[in-house]
Amino acid sequence: MYNYDTVTEAISGLKARGFTLDFNLQVNAIQCFNPDLNLTPQEFEIKEVYRFEGDTNPSDEEIVYAIESKDGHKGVFVNGYGPSADAVGAEMMQKLTDHHNQ
C-alpha cells in the first residue's frame, strides 16, 4: 500500500498506476461516464483505500477508493465521510464499510 499526504497526491498516484477512470457514487452503484459503466457492488472490488482528515474543518474529510471492475476497468472515486458523506443504499454501504474496516 502506498502512503499519500493529500487527496490530490493519492488520485495522481493511482492514475499513474492505471486507475484512470473517474467513478461517481450512486445510491446502489458506482458510475463512470467515459466509458459508460454502471457497476453494482457485486461487479467491482475495492483494491485500495486512503482516508484523509480535514485539519480544521470536518467537511474536508474524504476517502479515496481505488476500484477495479470484474472485467478489468480501473479507476478512482472520492467520497466524504462523517458530515459530508453521500447517501448510499444498504448494499453499497456494506461494500464500502467492509473494505474500509479491514
mmCIF file of C-alpha atoms in Angstrom:
data_model
loop_
_atom_site.group_PDB
_atom_site.id
_atom_site.type_symbol
_atom_site.label_atom_id
_atom_site.label_comp_id
_atom_site.label_asym_id
_atom_site.label_seq_id
_atom_site.Cartn_x
_atom_site.Cartn_y
_atom_site.Cartn_z
ATOM 1 C CA MET A 1 0.000 0.000 0.000
ATOM 2 C CA TYR A 2 1.230 3.469 -0.840
ATOM 3 C CA ASN A 3 1.358 6.450 1.501
ATOM 4 C CA TYR A 4 -0.100 9.766 0.294
ATOM 5 C CA ASP A 5 -0.308 13.083 2.131
ATOM 6 C CA THR A 6 -3.192 14.649 0.179
ATOM 7 C CA VAL A 7 -6.245 13.620 -1.825
ATOM 8 C CA THR A 8 -4.702 15.131 -4.971
ATOM 9 C CA GLU A 9 -1.493 13.169 -4.449
ATOM 10 C CA ALA A 10 -3.451 9.933 -3.965
ATOM 11 C CA ILE A 11 -5.507 10.456 -7.125
ATOM 12 C CA SER A 12 -2.390 11.297 -9.167
ATOM 13 C CA GLY A 13 -0.522 8.282 -7.814
ATOM 14 C CA LEU A 14 -3.407 5.918 -8.517
ATOM 15 C CA LYS A 15 -3.864 7.283 -12.040
ATOM 16 C CA ALA A 16 -0.142 6.751 -12.692
ATOM 17 C CA ARG A 17 -0.646 3.118 -11.622
ATOM 18 C CA GLY A 18 -3.511 2.530 -14.054
ATOM 19 C CA PHE A 19 -6.593 3.640 -12.086
ATOM 20 C CA THR A 20 -7.531 6.117 -14.819
ATOM 21 C CA LEU A 21 -11.342 6.174 -14.793
ATOM 22 C CA ASP A 22 -13.352 8.614 -12.695
ATOM 23 C CA PHE A 23 -16.227 6.959 -10.842
ATOM 24 C CA ASN A 24 -19.138 8.703 -9.155
ATOM 25 C CA LEU A 25 -21.027 7.173 -6.267
ATOM 26 C CA GLN A 26 -24.718 6.494 -6.824
ATOM 27 C CA VAL A 27 -27.199 5.075 -4.316
ATOM 28 C CA ASN A 28 -26.736 1.434 -5.406
ATOM 29 C CA ALA A 29 -23.819 1.570 -7.840
ATOM 30 C CA ILE A 30 -20.741 3.438 -8.959
ATOM 31 C CA GLN A 31 -20.907 5.129 -12.335
ATOM 32 C CA CYS A 32 -18.398 6.224 -14.962
ATOM 33 C CA PHE A 33 -19.422 8.311 -17.963
ATOM 34 C CA ASN A 34 -16.482 7.577 -20.287
ATOM 35 C CA PRO A 35 -16.694 4.698 -20.927
ATOM 36 C CA ASP A 36 -20.322 4.333 -19.901
ATOM 37 C CA LEU A 37 -20.224 1.987 -16.887
ATOM 38 C CA ASN A 38 -22.657 1.411 -14.056
ATOM 39 C CA LEU A 39 -21.267 -1.111 -11.551
ATOM 40 C CA THR A 40 -23.222 -2.697 -8.719
ATOM 41 C CA PRO A 41 -21.349 -3.789 -5.565
ATOM 42 C CA GLN A 42 -21.025 -7.327 -6.981
ATOM 43 C CA GLU A 43 -19.321 -6.042 -10.151
ATOM 44 C CA PHE A 44 -16.276 -4.349 -8.621
ATOM 45 C CA GLU A 45 -13.591 -4.762 -5.993
ATOM 46 C CA ILE A 46 -12.063 -2.091 -3.803
ATOM 47 C CA LYS A 47 -8.307 -2.516 -4.205
ATOM 48 C CA GLU A 48 -7.034 0.323 -2.006
ATOM 49 C CA VAL A 49 -8.489 2.921 0.376
ATOM 50 C CA TYR A 50 -6.912 6.197 1.517
ATOM 51 C CA ARG A 51 -8.550 8.289 4.230
ATOM 52 C CA PHE A 52 -7.795 11.983 4.712
ATOM 53 C CA GLU A 53 -8.931 14.047 7.675
ATOM 54 C CA GLY A 54 -9.515 17.788 7.453
ATOM 55 C CA ASP A 55 -7.129 19.704 9.699
ATOM 56 C CA THR A 56 -9.686 22.277 10.808
ATOM 57 C CA ASN A 57 -12.938 21.532 9.004
ATOM 58 C CA PRO A 58 -14.794 18.197 9.374
ATOM 59 C CA SER A 59 -16.324 18.694 5.911
ATOM 60 C CA ASP A 60 -12.802 18.283 4.460
ATOM 61 C CA GLU A 61 -12.747 14.604 5.470
ATOM 62 C CA GLU A 62 -12.537 12.375 2.379
ATOM 63 C CA ILE A 63 -11.820 8.810 1.362
ATOM 64 C CA VAL A 64 -10.183 7.895 -1.958
ATOM 65 C CA TYR A 65 -11.083 4.436 -3.274
ATOM 66 C CA ALA A 66 -9.136 2.541 -5.958
ATOM 67 C CA ILE A 67 -11.705 0.434 -7.831
ATOM 68 C CA GLU A 68 -11.363 -2.447 -10.297
ATOM 69 C CA SER A 69 -14.349 -3.922 -12.096
ATOM 70 C CA LYS A 70 -14.683 -7.666 -12.658
ATOM 71 C CA ASP A 71 -13.848 -7.073 -16.338
ATOM 72 C CA GLY A 72 -10.693 -5.050 -15.619
ATOM 73 C CA HIS A 73 -11.775 -1.393 -15.716
ATOM 74 C CA LYS A 74 -9.769 0.532 -13.115
ATOM 75 C CA GLY A 75 -10.486 3.929 -11.624
ATOM 76 C CA VAL A 76 -10.990 6.028 -8.528
ATOM 77 C CA PHE A 77 -13.763 7.722 -6.668
ATOM 78 C CA VAL A 78 -13.636 10.151 -3.805
ATOM 79 C CA ASN A 79 -16.291 10.294 -1.118
ATOM 80 C CA GLY A 80 -16.667 12.357 2.002
ATOM 81 C CA TYR A 81 -17.226 10.722 5.358
ATOM 82 C CA GLY A 82 -18.754 11.959 8.534
ATOM 83 C CA PRO A 83 -20.921 15.038 7.926
ATOM 84 C CA SER A 84 -20.076 15.185 4.207
ATOM 85 C CA ALA A 85 -20.773 11.527 3.328
ATOM 86 C CA ASP A 86 -23.002 10.835 0.340
ATOM 87 C CA ALA A 87 -26.237 8.911 0.853
ATOM 88 C CA VAL A 88 -25.966 5.350 -0.445
ATOM 89 C CA GLY A 89 -28.033 2.186 -0.362
ATOM 90 C CA ALA A 90 -27.503 -0.512 2.253
ATOM 91 C CA GLU A 91 -25.675 -2.903 -0.092
ATOM 92 C CA MET A 92 -23.257 -0.221 -1.292
ATOM 93 C CA MET A 93 -22.665 0.978 2.269
ATOM 94 C CA GLN A 94 -21.839 -2.595 3.312
ATOM 95 C CA LYS A 95 -19.331 -2.940 0.451
ATOM 96 C CA LEU A 96 -17.588 0.318 1.344
ATOM 97 C CA THR A 97 -17.642 -0.306 5.088
ATOM 98 C CA ASP A 98 -16.412 -3.907 4.870
ATOM 99 C CA HIS A 99 -13.302 -2.920 2.940
ATOM 100 C CA HIS A 100 -12.657 0.222 4.965
ATOM 101 C CA ASN A 101 -12.678 -1.764 8.223
ATOM 102 C CA GLN A 102 -10.229 -4.445 7.055
#
